[in-house]
Amino acid sequence: MPVTGTCDGTDIEFDLSDVNFVTDREAGERWTGAPRPVCPGRFSDGNDVHVVTRYEAVRSLFADRRVSNHPPQGVHLDSMRRRGVPEELLKYFDSTIMTMVPQDHRRVRSLIDRAFSVRRVKSLRPRIELLADQLLDRMAPEGETDLVAAYAHPISTTLICELLGVDDEYRDQWLKWSEAFTTFVRPDPEILPPALHGMVDTVIRLTGARRAQPGDDLISDLVQVSDETKKPDEAELIALVLVLAQAGLDTVRHSISLSFFNLLTHPDQLELVKTQPENTVRAVRELMRHSGPIKMALPRFAAEPIEIDGVTIPNDGQIQLVAGAANNDPERFTNPRVLDVTRADNPQLSFATGDHFCPGASLATAETEIALNKLFARFPEVRLAADPDDVGPRFLKAVTRLPVRLV
C-alpha cells in the first residue's frame, strides 16, 4: 500500500533511492540532526516506507513484537532483484540473520553470540593492540598519512577476517567487493553482479576448506554445527558469513574513521580524549550517538496495524527507523547536537536494542577505543591535513579518506 501524506505538505524528501539525497550533507543534518513527525519516504529499492525518528518511538519499535524484521512474502526477493542481485544468488540474500523469522533468528543468533561475547572480545584486546602498534610503526611521521587507508581499514579488515577465518589472500579484494553493495545506497548495476559473485564464490571456497580442515575460527564452528544439525543449511551458512564479514568491515572502518574526523574537528573534545584515555569507551559511545556511521536501522514490517504518534501503519507496512535522529532527540538527550565525550547518560540506539541488538557492538567499540588511544598516545599532535568540508561525511556517504599530519 502506498504511503500517503507528508510531514509538511510538500513532496516526499526522504528518498534512499535518490543518490543526491543520500549524499546531501544538509539533508543528513535535517534528517538525523533532530526528530520529526512520522513521515512517508522511500527505501533504496523504491519501496514506500514510514519514517520514524523520535527516540521513544524508535526505541519501542525495536522491541515491539508487532514489528518484524522478516519481510512479507516476496518483498525481500523483489527488493533484491530491483537492486540488481543476480537471480542465481538470491537464495544467499533472501534469508539472512537480519531478515529471518524469530525462531530461526534465535537459533542462528545463539551461534554467533558466543563468538562476540564480552569474554571473547576481552581476549581479543591484546591482538587489537598489537595490530594498532604494528600499523603505527609503519607510518612515516613526516608528510601526510591517510588514516582510512593506513589505519581504519586494516584494523577492521584484519580483525573480522581473523575472527571469521577469511584467508589473507581474499582480504583486500573483499573490501573492494563490499563497497559495491551497501544497504542504503543504490548499487552500480555494472559493478554489483561480479562483486556479489566474487563474495559468494569466496565464501563457498572458505566453507569447503574449513569443512576439510577446521581451524580456530567462526566459519569452522558454523560449518561444524551446520553439518551436524543441518541448521543453518548451506544457503543460510553462506548468507551468515557474508553478513558478518560485511558488517565487521563497514561498521568498524567507518566508526574509526568518523571518530577521528569528529575529534579532529572538535579540539576541546580531542583534548579530553587524549588526556583521559581511561574514559575513551564513554567517548566512543558519544561519538556513535552524535554522528556515528549507523544512522538507519534495517527495514522493519508491521505484523498488524500499529499507531505511532497518531499515524497508523497498516499491516505489512514497511518502517524505516532513523537511529541517527533518535540519538539527537532533545526530549531524551540534553543539548544533543553538542559533542560531549564526558556524557554519562547515553542510551544511544546505534546498535539497536532488543532481539536484534548488534552482536558485534562490543567488538566495534573495543576496536575504535583502542585505535583512538593508541594513535593519540603515539602521535599526540596529529591534525587534519585537509579542509573538513572536502573529506567529511556526506549523510550516508562515509569518510573515504582522512589525510592527517602526525607531527
mmCIF file of C-alpha atoms in Angstrom:
data_model
loop_
_atom_site.group_PDB
_atom_site.id
_atom_site.type_symbol
_atom_site.label_atom_id
_atom_site.label_comp_id
_atom_site.label_asym_id
_atom_site.label_seq_id
_atom_site.Cartn_x
_atom_site.Cartn_y
_atom_site.Cartn_z
ATOM 1 C CA MET A 1 0.000 0.000 0.000
ATOM 2 C CA PRO A 2 1.484 3.388 -0.950
ATOM 3 C CA VAL A 3 2.385 5.689 1.912
ATOM 4 C CA THR A 4 0.452 8.936 1.505
ATOM 5 C CA GLY A 5 0.767 12.353 3.073
ATOM 6 C CA THR A 6 3.893 14.263 4.034
ATOM 7 C CA CYS A 7 5.338 15.936 7.104
ATOM 8 C CA ASP A 8 4.820 19.465 5.895
ATOM 9 C CA GLY A 9 2.612 19.293 2.837
ATOM 10 C CA THR A 10 5.456 19.098 0.356
ATOM 11 C CA ASP A 11 6.589 16.205 -1.823
ATOM 12 C CA ILE A 12 8.418 13.282 -0.204
ATOM 13 C CA GLU A 13 12.006 14.245 0.570
ATOM 14 C CA PHE A 14 13.228 11.156 2.427
ATOM 15 C CA ASP A 15 14.239 9.010 -0.558
ATOM 16 C CA LEU A 16 17.013 6.477 -0.038
ATOM 17 C CA SER A 17 16.762 5.521 -3.726
ATOM 18 C CA ASP A 18 17.973 9.015 -4.710
ATOM 19 C CA VAL A 19 21.763 9.267 -4.714
ATOM 20 C CA ASN A 20 21.515 13.044 -4.456
ATOM 21 C CA PHE A 21 19.548 12.721 -1.224
ATOM 22 C CA VAL A 22 21.756 10.128 0.491
ATOM 23 C CA THR A 23 24.924 12.119 -0.270
ATOM 24 C CA ASP A 24 23.495 15.536 0.646
ATOM 25 C CA ARG A 25 25.176 16.838 3.796
ATOM 26 C CA GLU A 26 22.377 19.317 4.518
ATOM 27 C CA ALA A 27 19.720 16.608 4.075
ATOM 28 C CA GLY A 28 21.663 14.456 6.513
ATOM 29 C CA GLU A 29 21.581 17.210 9.106
ATOM 30 C CA ARG A 30 17.852 17.724 8.573
ATOM 31 C CA TRP A 31 17.017 14.039 8.916
ATOM 32 C CA THR A 32 19.467 12.928 11.620
ATOM 33 C CA GLY A 33 20.082 16.178 13.488
ATOM 34 C CA ALA A 34 16.689 16.065 15.218
ATOM 35 C CA PRO A 35 13.455 14.038 15.202
ATOM 36 C CA ARG A 36 10.305 14.985 13.315
ATOM 37 C CA PRO A 37 6.774 13.559 12.970
ATOM 38 C CA VAL A 38 6.240 10.168 11.331
ATOM 39 C CA CYS A 39 6.711 10.781 7.598
ATOM 40 C CA PRO A 40 6.376 8.925 4.309
ATOM 41 C CA GLY A 41 9.560 8.061 2.458
ATOM 42 C CA ARG A 42 11.201 5.581 0.099
ATOM 43 C CA PHE A 43 13.739 2.840 0.722
ATOM 44 C CA SER A 44 16.729 2.325 -1.566
ATOM 45 C CA ASP A 45 14.763 -0.171 -3.652
ATOM 46 C CA GLY A 46 11.952 2.365 -4.190
ATOM 47 C CA ASN A 47 9.542 0.759 -1.713
ATOM 48 C CA ASP A 48 7.331 3.100 0.309
ATOM 49 C CA VAL A 49 8.273 3.378 3.982
ATOM 50 C CA HIS A 50 7.040 5.108 7.114
ATOM 51 C CA VAL A 51 9.968 7.083 8.517
ATOM 52 C CA VAL A 52 10.177 7.096 12.336
ATOM 53 C CA THR A 53 12.698 9.383 14.024
ATOM 54 C CA ARG A 54 11.586 10.183 17.603
ATOM 55 C CA TYR A 55 13.685 8.439 20.297
ATOM 56 C CA GLU A 56 10.890 6.818 22.293
ATOM 57 C CA ALA A 57 9.123 5.638 19.141
ATOM 58 C CA VAL A 58 12.314 4.166 17.659
ATOM 59 C CA ARG A 59 13.303 2.504 20.934
ATOM 60 C CA SER A 60 9.881 0.966 21.465
ATOM 61 C CA LEU A 61 9.602 -0.305 17.874
ATOM 62 C CA PHE A 62 12.978 -2.044 18.138
ATOM 63 C CA ALA A 63 11.434 -4.242 20.858
ATOM 64 C CA ASP A 64 7.805 -4.307 19.680
ATOM 65 C CA ARG A 65 6.585 -7.862 18.960
ATOM 66 C CA ARG A 66 4.120 -6.403 16.454
ATOM 67 C CA VAL A 67 7.093 -5.390 14.303
ATOM 68 C CA SER A 68 9.108 -7.944 12.362
ATOM 69 C CA ASN A 69 12.427 -7.921 10.533
ATOM 70 C CA HIS A 70 11.034 -10.667 8.313
ATOM 71 C CA PRO A 71 9.560 -9.114 5.140
ATOM 72 C CA PRO A 72 6.142 -10.188 3.814
ATOM 73 C CA GLN A 73 6.184 -12.972 1.227
ATOM 74 C CA GLY A 74 8.165 -11.962 -1.844
ATOM 75 C CA VAL A 75 9.007 -8.426 -0.711
ATOM 76 C CA HIS A 76 12.656 -9.086 0.046
ATOM 77 C CA LEU A 77 13.262 -11.061 -3.140
ATOM 78 C CA ASP A 78 11.668 -8.305 -5.209
ATOM 79 C CA SER A 79 13.802 -5.751 -3.408
ATOM 80 C CA MET A 80 16.976 -7.686 -4.143
ATOM 81 C CA ARG A 81 16.019 -8.027 -7.813
ATOM 82 C CA ARG A 82 15.369 -4.307 -8.137
ATOM 83 C CA ARG A 83 18.731 -3.565 -6.605
ATOM 84 C CA GLY A 84 20.499 -5.767 -9.124
ATOM 85 C CA VAL A 85 21.233 -9.014 -7.260
ATOM 86 C CA PRO A 86 21.610 -11.781 -9.877
ATOM 87 C CA GLU A 87 18.801 -14.351 -9.865
ATOM 88 C CA GLU A 88 21.139 -17.259 -9.152
ATOM 89 C CA LEU A 89 22.414 -15.556 -5.966
ATOM 90 C CA LEU A 90 19.062 -14.544 -4.491
ATOM 91 C CA LYS A 91 18.933 -17.546 -2.150
ATOM 92 C CA TYR A 92 22.001 -16.230 -0.318
ATOM 93 C CA PHE A 93 20.387 -12.844 0.320
ATOM 94 C CA ASP A 94 16.759 -13.813 0.922
ATOM 95 C CA SER A 95 17.115 -15.388 4.362
ATOM 96 C CA THR A 96 19.840 -13.696 6.347
ATOM 97 C CA ILE A 97 20.101 -13.351 10.115
ATOM 98 C CA MET A 98 18.695 -9.828 9.704
ATOM 99 C CA THR A 99 15.508 -10.946 7.920
ATOM 100 C CA MET A 100 14.744 -14.378 9.412
ATOM 101 C CA VAL A 101 11.528 -15.268 11.214
ATOM 102 C CA PRO A 102 12.011 -15.035 15.007
ATOM 103 C CA GLN A 103 12.531 -18.745 15.723
ATOM 104 C CA ASP A 104 15.195 -19.077 13.016
ATOM 105 C CA HIS A 105 16.818 -15.835 14.132
ATOM 106 C CA ARG A 106 17.124 -17.077 17.720
ATOM 107 C CA ARG A 107 18.652 -20.345 16.543
ATOM 108 C CA VAL A 108 21.298 -18.713 14.366
ATOM 109 C CA ARG A 109 21.884 -15.815 16.751
ATOM 110 C CA SER A 110 22.900 -18.195 19.523
ATOM 111 C CA LEU A 111 25.720 -19.476 17.318
ATOM 112 C CA ILE A 112 27.308 -16.083 16.783
ATOM 113 C CA ASP A 113 26.705 -14.581 20.227
ATOM 114 C CA ARG A 114 29.435 -16.836 21.604
ATOM 115 C CA ALA A 115 31.921 -15.506 19.057
ATOM 116 C CA PHE A 116 31.187 -11.887 20.041
ATOM 117 C CA SER A 117 30.715 -12.367 23.786
ATOM 118 C CA VAL A 118 32.210 -9.934 26.295
ATOM 119 C CA ARG A 119 34.727 -12.607 27.312
ATOM 120 C CA ARG A 120 35.715 -13.218 23.691
ATOM 121 C CA VAL A 121 36.141 -9.513 22.982
ATOM 122 C CA LYS A 122 38.272 -9.133 26.111
ATOM 123 C CA SER A 123 40.518 -11.953 24.890
ATOM 124 C CA LEU A 124 40.922 -10.141 21.550
ATOM 125 C CA ARG A 125 42.153 -6.873 23.049
ATOM 126 C CA PRO A 126 45.853 -7.833 23.023
ATOM 127 C CA ARG A 127 45.561 -8.729 19.331
ATOM 128 C CA ILE A 128 43.867 -5.409 18.526
ATOM 129 C CA GLU A 129 46.522 -3.502 20.474
ATOM 130 C CA LEU A 130 49.350 -5.342 18.718
ATOM 131 C CA LEU A 131 47.811 -4.706 15.316
ATOM 132 C CA ALA A 132 47.391 -0.989 16.058
ATOM 133 C CA ASP A 133 51.032 -0.771 17.193
ATOM 134 C CA GLN A 134 52.251 -2.513 14.048
ATOM 135 C CA LEU A 135 50.290 -0.158 11.801
ATOM 136 C CA LEU A 136 51.563 2.884 13.694
ATOM 137 C CA ASP A 137 55.141 1.587 13.349
ATOM 138 C CA ARG A 138 54.739 1.703 9.570
ATOM 139 C CA MET A 139 53.590 5.314 9.456
ATOM 140 C CA ALA A 140 56.147 7.905 8.414
ATOM 141 C CA PRO A 141 55.885 10.847 10.829
ATOM 142 C CA GLU A 142 56.759 13.300 8.075
ATOM 143 C CA GLY A 143 54.303 14.209 5.333
ATOM 144 C CA GLU A 144 50.670 13.172 5.144
ATOM 145 C CA THR A 145 49.038 9.902 6.204
ATOM 146 C CA ASP A 146 45.574 8.744 5.194
ATOM 147 C CA LEU A 147 44.083 7.317 8.388
ATOM 148 C CA VAL A 148 41.395 5.424 6.477
ATOM 149 C CA ALA A 149 43.775 3.509 4.216
ATOM 150 C CA ALA A 150 46.661 3.170 6.683
ATOM 151 C CA TYR A 151 44.767 2.534 9.904
ATOM 152 C CA ALA A 152 40.959 2.201 9.977
ATOM 153 C CA HIS A 153 40.736 -0.151 7.004
ATOM 154 C CA PRO A 154 43.474 -2.628 8.020
ATOM 155 C CA ILE A 155 42.263 -2.782 11.630
ATOM 156 C CA SER A 156 38.673 -3.577 10.656
ATOM 157 C CA THR A 157 39.599 -5.936 7.824
ATOM 158 C CA THR A 158 42.231 -7.893 9.731
ATOM 159 C CA LEU A 159 40.163 -8.414 12.871
ATOM 160 C CA ILE A 160 36.918 -9.570 11.278
ATOM 161 C CA CYS A 161 38.739 -11.765 8.778
ATOM 162 C CA GLU A 162 40.822 -13.413 11.514
ATOM 163 C CA LEU A 163 37.722 -13.947 13.626
ATOM 164 C CA LEU A 164 35.796 -15.483 10.745
ATOM 165 C CA GLY A 165 38.726 -17.345 9.201
ATOM 166 C CA VAL A 166 38.987 -15.458 5.892
ATOM 167 C CA ASP A 167 42.421 -16.127 4.391
ATOM 168 C CA ASP A 168 44.846 -13.251 3.761
ATOM 169 C CA GLU A 169 44.624 -13.594 0.002
ATOM 170 C CA TYR A 170 40.964 -12.558 -0.041
ATOM 171 C CA ARG A 171 41.003 -9.595 2.348
ATOM 172 C CA ASP A 172 41.804 -6.604 0.153
ATOM 173 C CA GLN A 173 39.652 -7.945 -2.651
ATOM 174 C CA TRP A 174 36.761 -8.445 -0.237
ATOM 175 C CA LEU A 175 36.830 -4.767 0.674
ATOM 176 C CA LYS A 176 36.514 -3.783 -2.988
ATOM 177 C CA TRP A 177 33.598 -6.175 -3.416
ATOM 178 C CA SER A 178 31.847 -4.984 -0.259
ATOM 179 C CA GLU A 179 31.981 -1.356 -1.349
ATOM 180 C CA ALA A 180 29.769 -2.269 -4.306
ATOM 181 C CA PHE A 181 26.906 -3.378 -2.084
ATOM 182 C CA THR A 182 25.630 -1.278 0.807
ATOM 183 C CA THR A 183 22.112 -1.305 2.190
ATOM 184 C CA PHE A 184 21.212 2.362 1.843
ATOM 185 C CA VAL A 185 22.823 3.371 -1.462
ATOM 186 C CA ARG A 186 21.600 2.029 -4.811
ATOM 187 C CA PRO A 187 24.417 -0.151 -6.230
ATOM 188 C CA ASP A 188 26.114 0.373 -9.589
ATOM 189 C CA PRO A 189 24.458 -2.209 -11.905
ATOM 190 C CA GLU A 190 27.725 -2.752 -13.770
ATOM 191 C CA ILE A 191 29.800 -3.420 -10.666
ATOM 192 C CA LEU A 192 27.359 -5.226 -8.374
ATOM 193 C CA PRO A 193 26.875 -8.647 -10.093
ATOM 194 C CA PRO A 194 30.590 -9.535 -10.409
ATOM 195 C CA ALA A 195 31.225 -8.276 -6.858
ATOM 196 C CA LEU A 196 28.470 -10.454 -5.390
ATOM 197 C CA HIS A 197 29.604 -13.474 -7.405
ATOM 198 C CA GLY A 198 33.117 -12.927 -6.067
ATOM 199 C CA MET A 199 31.927 -12.714 -2.468
ATOM 200 C CA VAL A 200 29.685 -15.774 -2.678
ATOM 201 C CA ASP A 201 32.266 -17.882 -4.534
ATOM 202 C CA THR A 202 34.898 -16.963 -1.941
ATOM 203 C CA VAL A 203 32.678 -17.949 0.993
ATOM 204 C CA ILE A 204 31.812 -21.240 -0.700
ATOM 205 C CA ARG A 205 35.531 -21.973 -1.097
ATOM 206 C CA LEU A 206 36.220 -20.989 2.518
ATOM 207 C CA THR A 207 33.446 -23.158 3.953
ATOM 208 C CA GLY A 208 34.663 -26.073 1.859
ATOM 209 C CA ALA A 209 38.229 -25.569 3.079
ATOM 210 C CA ARG A 210 37.146 -25.362 6.737
ATOM 211 C CA ARG A 211 34.989 -28.456 6.308
ATOM 212 C CA ALA A 212 38.080 -30.359 5.100
ATOM 213 C CA GLN A 213 40.426 -28.799 7.643
ATOM 214 C CA PRO A 214 38.765 -26.995 10.568
ATOM 215 C CA GLY A 215 40.527 -24.097 12.235
ATOM 216 C CA ASP A 216 40.069 -21.945 15.331
ATOM 217 C CA ASP A 217 37.624 -19.558 13.679
ATOM 218 C CA LEU A 218 33.932 -18.808 13.372
ATOM 219 C CA ILE A 219 33.487 -20.285 9.888
ATOM 220 C CA SER A 220 34.818 -23.635 11.146
ATOM 221 C CA ASP A 221 32.402 -23.534 14.101
ATOM 222 C CA LEU A 222 29.448 -22.693 11.867
ATOM 223 C CA VAL A 223 30.356 -25.411 9.361
ATOM 224 C CA GLN A 224 30.542 -27.991 12.160
ATOM 225 C CA VAL A 225 27.120 -27.042 13.517
ATOM 226 C CA SER A 226 25.633 -26.986 10.015
ATOM 227 C CA ASP A 227 26.997 -30.430 9.180
ATOM 228 C CA GLU A 228 25.782 -31.929 12.459
ATOM 229 C CA THR A 229 22.298 -30.402 12.596
ATOM 230 C CA LYS A 230 21.592 -29.146 9.046
ATOM 231 C CA LYS A 231 20.776 -25.858 10.768
ATOM 232 C CA PRO A 232 21.834 -23.479 9.364
ATOM 233 C CA ASP A 233 21.514 -25.086 5.963
ATOM 234 C CA GLU A 234 24.157 -24.403 3.305
ATOM 235 C CA ALA A 235 22.488 -21.279 1.882
ATOM 236 C CA GLU A 236 21.935 -19.848 5.370
ATOM 237 C CA LEU A 237 25.549 -20.611 6.249
ATOM 238 C CA ILE A 238 26.869 -18.725 3.222
ATOM 239 C CA ALA A 239 24.482 -15.825 3.916
ATOM 240 C CA LEU A 240 25.540 -15.632 7.562
ATOM 241 C CA VAL A 241 29.239 -15.401 6.724
ATOM 242 C CA LEU A 242 28.507 -12.734 4.094
ATOM 243 C CA VAL A 243 26.573 -10.604 6.591
ATOM 244 C CA LEU A 244 29.151 -10.948 9.359
ATOM 245 C CA ALA A 245 32.030 -10.055 7.064
ATOM 246 C CA GLN A 246 30.203 -7.077 5.581
ATOM 247 C CA ALA A 247 29.109 -5.698 8.945
ATOM 248 C CA GLY A 248 32.519 -6.214 10.525
ATOM 249 C CA LEU A 249 34.260 -4.408 7.697
ATOM 250 C CA ASP A 250 31.921 -1.473 7.207
ATOM 251 C CA THR A 251 30.826 -0.632 10.738
ATOM 252 C CA VAL A 252 34.268 -0.700 12.349
ATOM 253 C CA ARG A 253 36.078 1.034 9.483
ATOM 254 C CA HIS A 254 33.536 3.845 9.425
ATOM 255 C CA SER A 255 33.385 4.058 13.218
ATOM 256 C CA ILE A 256 37.147 4.547 13.477
ATOM 257 C CA SER A 257 37.289 6.999 10.565
ATOM 258 C CA LEU A 258 34.339 9.099 11.757
ATOM 259 C CA SER A 259 35.620 9.132 15.336
ATOM 260 C CA PHE A 260 38.937 10.578 14.232
ATOM 261 C CA PHE A 261 37.220 13.098 11.959
ATOM 262 C CA ASN A 262 34.842 14.318 14.663
ATOM 263 C CA LEU A 263 37.547 14.581 17.309
ATOM 264 C CA LEU A 264 39.976 16.362 14.995
ATOM 265 C CA THR A 265 37.247 18.900 14.205
ATOM 266 C CA HIS A 266 36.337 19.354 17.901
ATOM 267 C CA PRO A 267 39.662 20.306 19.578
ATOM 268 C CA ASP A 268 38.203 20.615 23.089
ATOM 269 C CA GLN A 269 36.800 17.069 22.942
ATOM 270 C CA LEU A 270 40.000 15.789 21.353
ATOM 271 C CA GLU A 271 41.981 17.119 24.293
ATOM 272 C CA LEU A 272 39.698 15.320 26.762
ATOM 273 C CA VAL A 273 40.179 12.001 24.949
ATOM 274 C CA LYS A 274 43.959 12.432 24.762
ATOM 275 C CA THR A 275 44.294 13.316 28.453
ATOM 276 C CA GLN A 276 41.742 10.808 29.780
ATOM 277 C CA PRO A 277 42.303 7.566 27.810
ATOM 278 C CA GLU A 278 40.652 5.568 30.572
ATOM 279 C CA ASN A 279 37.343 7.177 29.552
ATOM 280 C CA THR A 280 37.598 6.513 25.814
ATOM 281 C CA VAL A 281 34.859 3.848 25.831
ATOM 282 C CA ARG A 282 32.452 6.516 27.046
ATOM 283 C CA ALA A 283 33.774 8.847 24.346
ATOM 284 C CA VAL A 284 33.227 6.218 21.642
ATOM 285 C CA ARG A 285 29.605 5.800 22.697
ATOM 286 C CA GLU A 286 29.121 9.557 22.457
ATOM 287 C CA LEU A 287 30.783 9.679 19.046
ATOM 288 C CA MET A 288 28.420 6.934 17.890
ATOM 289 C CA ARG A 289 25.440 8.876 19.261
ATOM 290 C CA HIS A 290 26.403 12.298 17.939
ATOM 291 C CA SER A 291 27.218 11.350 14.346
ATOM 292 C CA GLY A 292 28.281 7.734 14.100
ATOM 293 C CA PRO A 293 28.176 5.533 11.000
ATOM 294 C CA ILE A 294 24.897 3.754 11.831
ATOM 295 C CA LYS A 295 22.199 6.268 11.005
ATOM 296 C CA MET A 296 19.489 3.919 9.707
ATOM 297 C CA ALA A 297 18.204 0.629 11.033
ATOM 298 C CA LEU A 298 17.377 -2.135 8.609
ATOM 299 C CA PRO A 299 13.726 -2.067 7.482
ATOM 300 C CA ARG A 300 11.019 -3.409 9.764
ATOM 301 C CA PHE A 301 7.486 -4.511 8.845
ATOM 302 C CA ALA A 302 4.242 -4.139 10.749
ATOM 303 C CA ALA A 303 2.751 -7.561 11.551
ATOM 304 C CA GLU A 304 -0.541 -5.814 12.309
ATOM 305 C CA PRO A 305 -1.780 -2.214 12.154
ATOM 306 C CA ILE A 306 0.264 -0.040 14.540
ATOM 307 C CA GLU A 307 -0.382 3.535 15.588
ATOM 308 C CA ILE A 308 2.714 5.674 16.107
ATOM 309 C CA ASP A 309 2.368 9.306 17.142
ATOM 310 C CA GLY A 310 -1.103 9.499 15.631
ATOM 311 C CA VAL A 311 -0.151 7.789 12.345
ATOM 312 C CA THR A 312 -1.471 4.285 11.620
ATOM 313 C CA ILE A 313 0.968 1.974 9.858
ATOM 314 C CA PRO A 314 -1.016 -0.771 8.103
ATOM 315 C CA ASN A 315 -0.390 -4.492 8.240
ATOM 316 C CA ASP A 316 2.789 -5.306 6.234
ATOM 317 C CA GLY A 317 3.674 -1.593 6.127
ATOM 318 C CA GLN A 318 7.428 -1.014 5.865
ATOM 319 C CA ILE A 319 9.031 1.024 8.651
ATOM 320 C CA GLN A 320 12.317 2.914 8.460
ATOM 321 C CA LEU A 321 13.754 3.640 11.904
ATOM 322 C CA VAL A 322 16.236 6.523 11.813
ATOM 323 C CA ALA A 323 18.603 5.851 14.713
ATOM 324 C CA GLY A 324 20.653 8.950 13.903
ATOM 325 C CA ALA A 325 17.664 11.223 14.526
ATOM 326 C CA ALA A 326 16.587 9.311 17.644
ATOM 327 C CA ASN A 327 20.105 9.737 19.020
ATOM 328 C CA ASN A 328 19.700 13.500 18.681
ATOM 329 C CA ASP A 329 16.242 13.827 20.213
ATOM 330 C CA PRO A 330 16.225 16.747 22.684
ATOM 331 C CA GLU A 331 13.414 15.046 24.609
ATOM 332 C CA ARG A 332 15.909 12.319 25.564
ATOM 333 C CA PHE A 333 19.358 13.953 25.402
ATOM 334 C CA THR A 334 20.456 17.273 26.843
ATOM 335 C CA ASN A 335 21.961 19.500 24.139
ATOM 336 C CA PRO A 336 22.028 16.600 21.663
ATOM 337 C CA ARG A 337 23.877 18.446 18.884
ATOM 338 C CA VAL A 338 26.753 19.170 21.255
ATOM 339 C CA LEU A 339 29.505 16.536 21.137
ATOM 340 C CA ASP A 340 30.288 15.805 24.788
ATOM 341 C CA VAL A 341 32.678 12.895 25.318
ATOM 342 C CA THR A 342 32.011 13.058 29.075
ATOM 343 C CA ARG A 343 28.261 12.400 28.580
ATOM 344 C CA ALA A 344 27.255 9.747 31.123
ATOM 345 C CA ASP A 345 23.541 9.324 30.405
ATOM 346 C CA ASN A 346 23.775 7.959 26.875
ATOM 347 C CA PRO A 347 21.434 5.089 25.922
ATOM 348 C CA GLN A 348 22.081 5.662 22.203
ATOM 349 C CA LEU A 349 20.390 3.378 19.692
ATOM 350 C CA SER A 350 23.052 3.000 17.005
ATOM 351 C CA PHE A 351 23.353 -0.738 17.649
ATOM 352 C CA ALA A 352 19.562 -1.177 18.051
ATOM 353 C CA THR A 353 18.052 -2.853 21.106
ATOM 354 C CA GLY A 354 16.022 -5.957 21.816
ATOM 355 C CA ASP A 355 16.396 -9.240 19.897
ATOM 356 C CA HIS A 356 18.269 -7.582 17.045
ATOM 357 C CA PHE A 357 20.837 -5.737 19.151
ATOM 358 C CA CYS A 358 24.056 -5.861 17.135
ATOM 359 C CA PRO A 359 26.157 -8.841 18.311
ATOM 360 C CA GLY A 360 29.350 -7.082 17.237
ATOM 361 C CA ALA A 361 28.725 -3.896 19.251
ATOM 362 C CA SER A 362 31.300 -4.718 21.945
ATOM 363 C CA LEU A 363 33.950 -5.606 19.386
ATOM 364 C CA ALA A 364 33.315 -2.465 17.306
ATOM 365 C CA THR A 365 33.555 -0.326 20.449
ATOM 366 C CA ALA A 366 36.774 -2.012 21.565
ATOM 367 C CA GLU A 367 38.433 -1.652 18.153
ATOM 368 C CA THR A 368 37.523 2.039 17.964
ATOM 369 C CA GLU A 369 38.614 2.710 21.548
ATOM 370 C CA ILE A 370 41.990 1.035 21.066
ATOM 371 C CA ALA A 371 42.564 2.686 17.682
ATOM 372 C CA LEU A 372 41.977 6.132 19.178
ATOM 373 C CA ASN A 373 44.069 5.634 22.311
ATOM 374 C CA LYS A 374 46.998 4.046 20.507
ATOM 375 C CA LEU A 375 47.277 6.755 17.847
ATOM 376 C CA PHE A 376 46.872 9.687 20.247
ATOM 377 C CA ALA A 377 49.483 8.195 22.589
ATOM 378 C CA ARG A 378 51.961 7.766 19.725
ATOM 379 C CA PHE A 379 51.173 10.995 17.836
ATOM 380 C CA PRO A 380 49.534 13.472 20.251
ATOM 381 C CA GLU A 381 49.974 16.383 17.806
ATOM 382 C CA VAL A 382 48.028 14.725 14.977
ATOM 383 C CA ARG A 383 45.873 17.159 12.993
ATOM 384 C CA LEU A 384 43.806 17.238 9.820
ATOM 385 C CA ALA A 385 45.697 17.982 6.621
ATOM 386 C CA ALA A 386 42.620 18.839 4.535
ATOM 387 C CA ASP A 387 39.569 21.068 4.621
ATOM 388 C CA PRO A 388 36.924 19.270 6.727
ATOM 389 C CA ASP A 389 34.306 20.076 4.081
ATOM 390 C CA ASP A 390 36.360 18.194 1.491
ATOM 391 C CA VAL A 391 36.820 14.966 3.466
ATOM 392 C CA GLY A 392 33.907 14.897 5.888
ATOM 393 C CA PRO A 393 30.923 12.550 5.586
ATOM 394 C CA ARG A 394 28.003 13.416 3.323
ATOM 395 C CA PHE A 395 24.920 11.974 5.011
ATOM 396 C CA LEU A 396 25.122 8.220 4.216
ATOM 397 C CA LYS A 397 28.364 8.550 2.244
ATOM 398 C CA ALA A 398 31.078 7.808 4.776
ATOM 399 C CA VAL A 399 34.539 9.272 5.212
ATOM 400 C CA THR A 400 36.601 7.594 2.485
ATOM 401 C CA ARG A 401 39.908 9.402 3.060
ATOM 402 C CA LEU A 402 41.274 11.258 6.060
ATOM 403 C CA PRO A 403 44.640 12.907 5.396
ATOM 404 C CA VAL A 404 46.453 13.973 8.558
ATOM 405 C CA ARG A 405 49.843 15.230 9.677
ATOM 406 C CA LEU A 406 51.130 13.169 12.551
ATOM 407 C CA VAL A 407 53.683 15.638 13.921
#
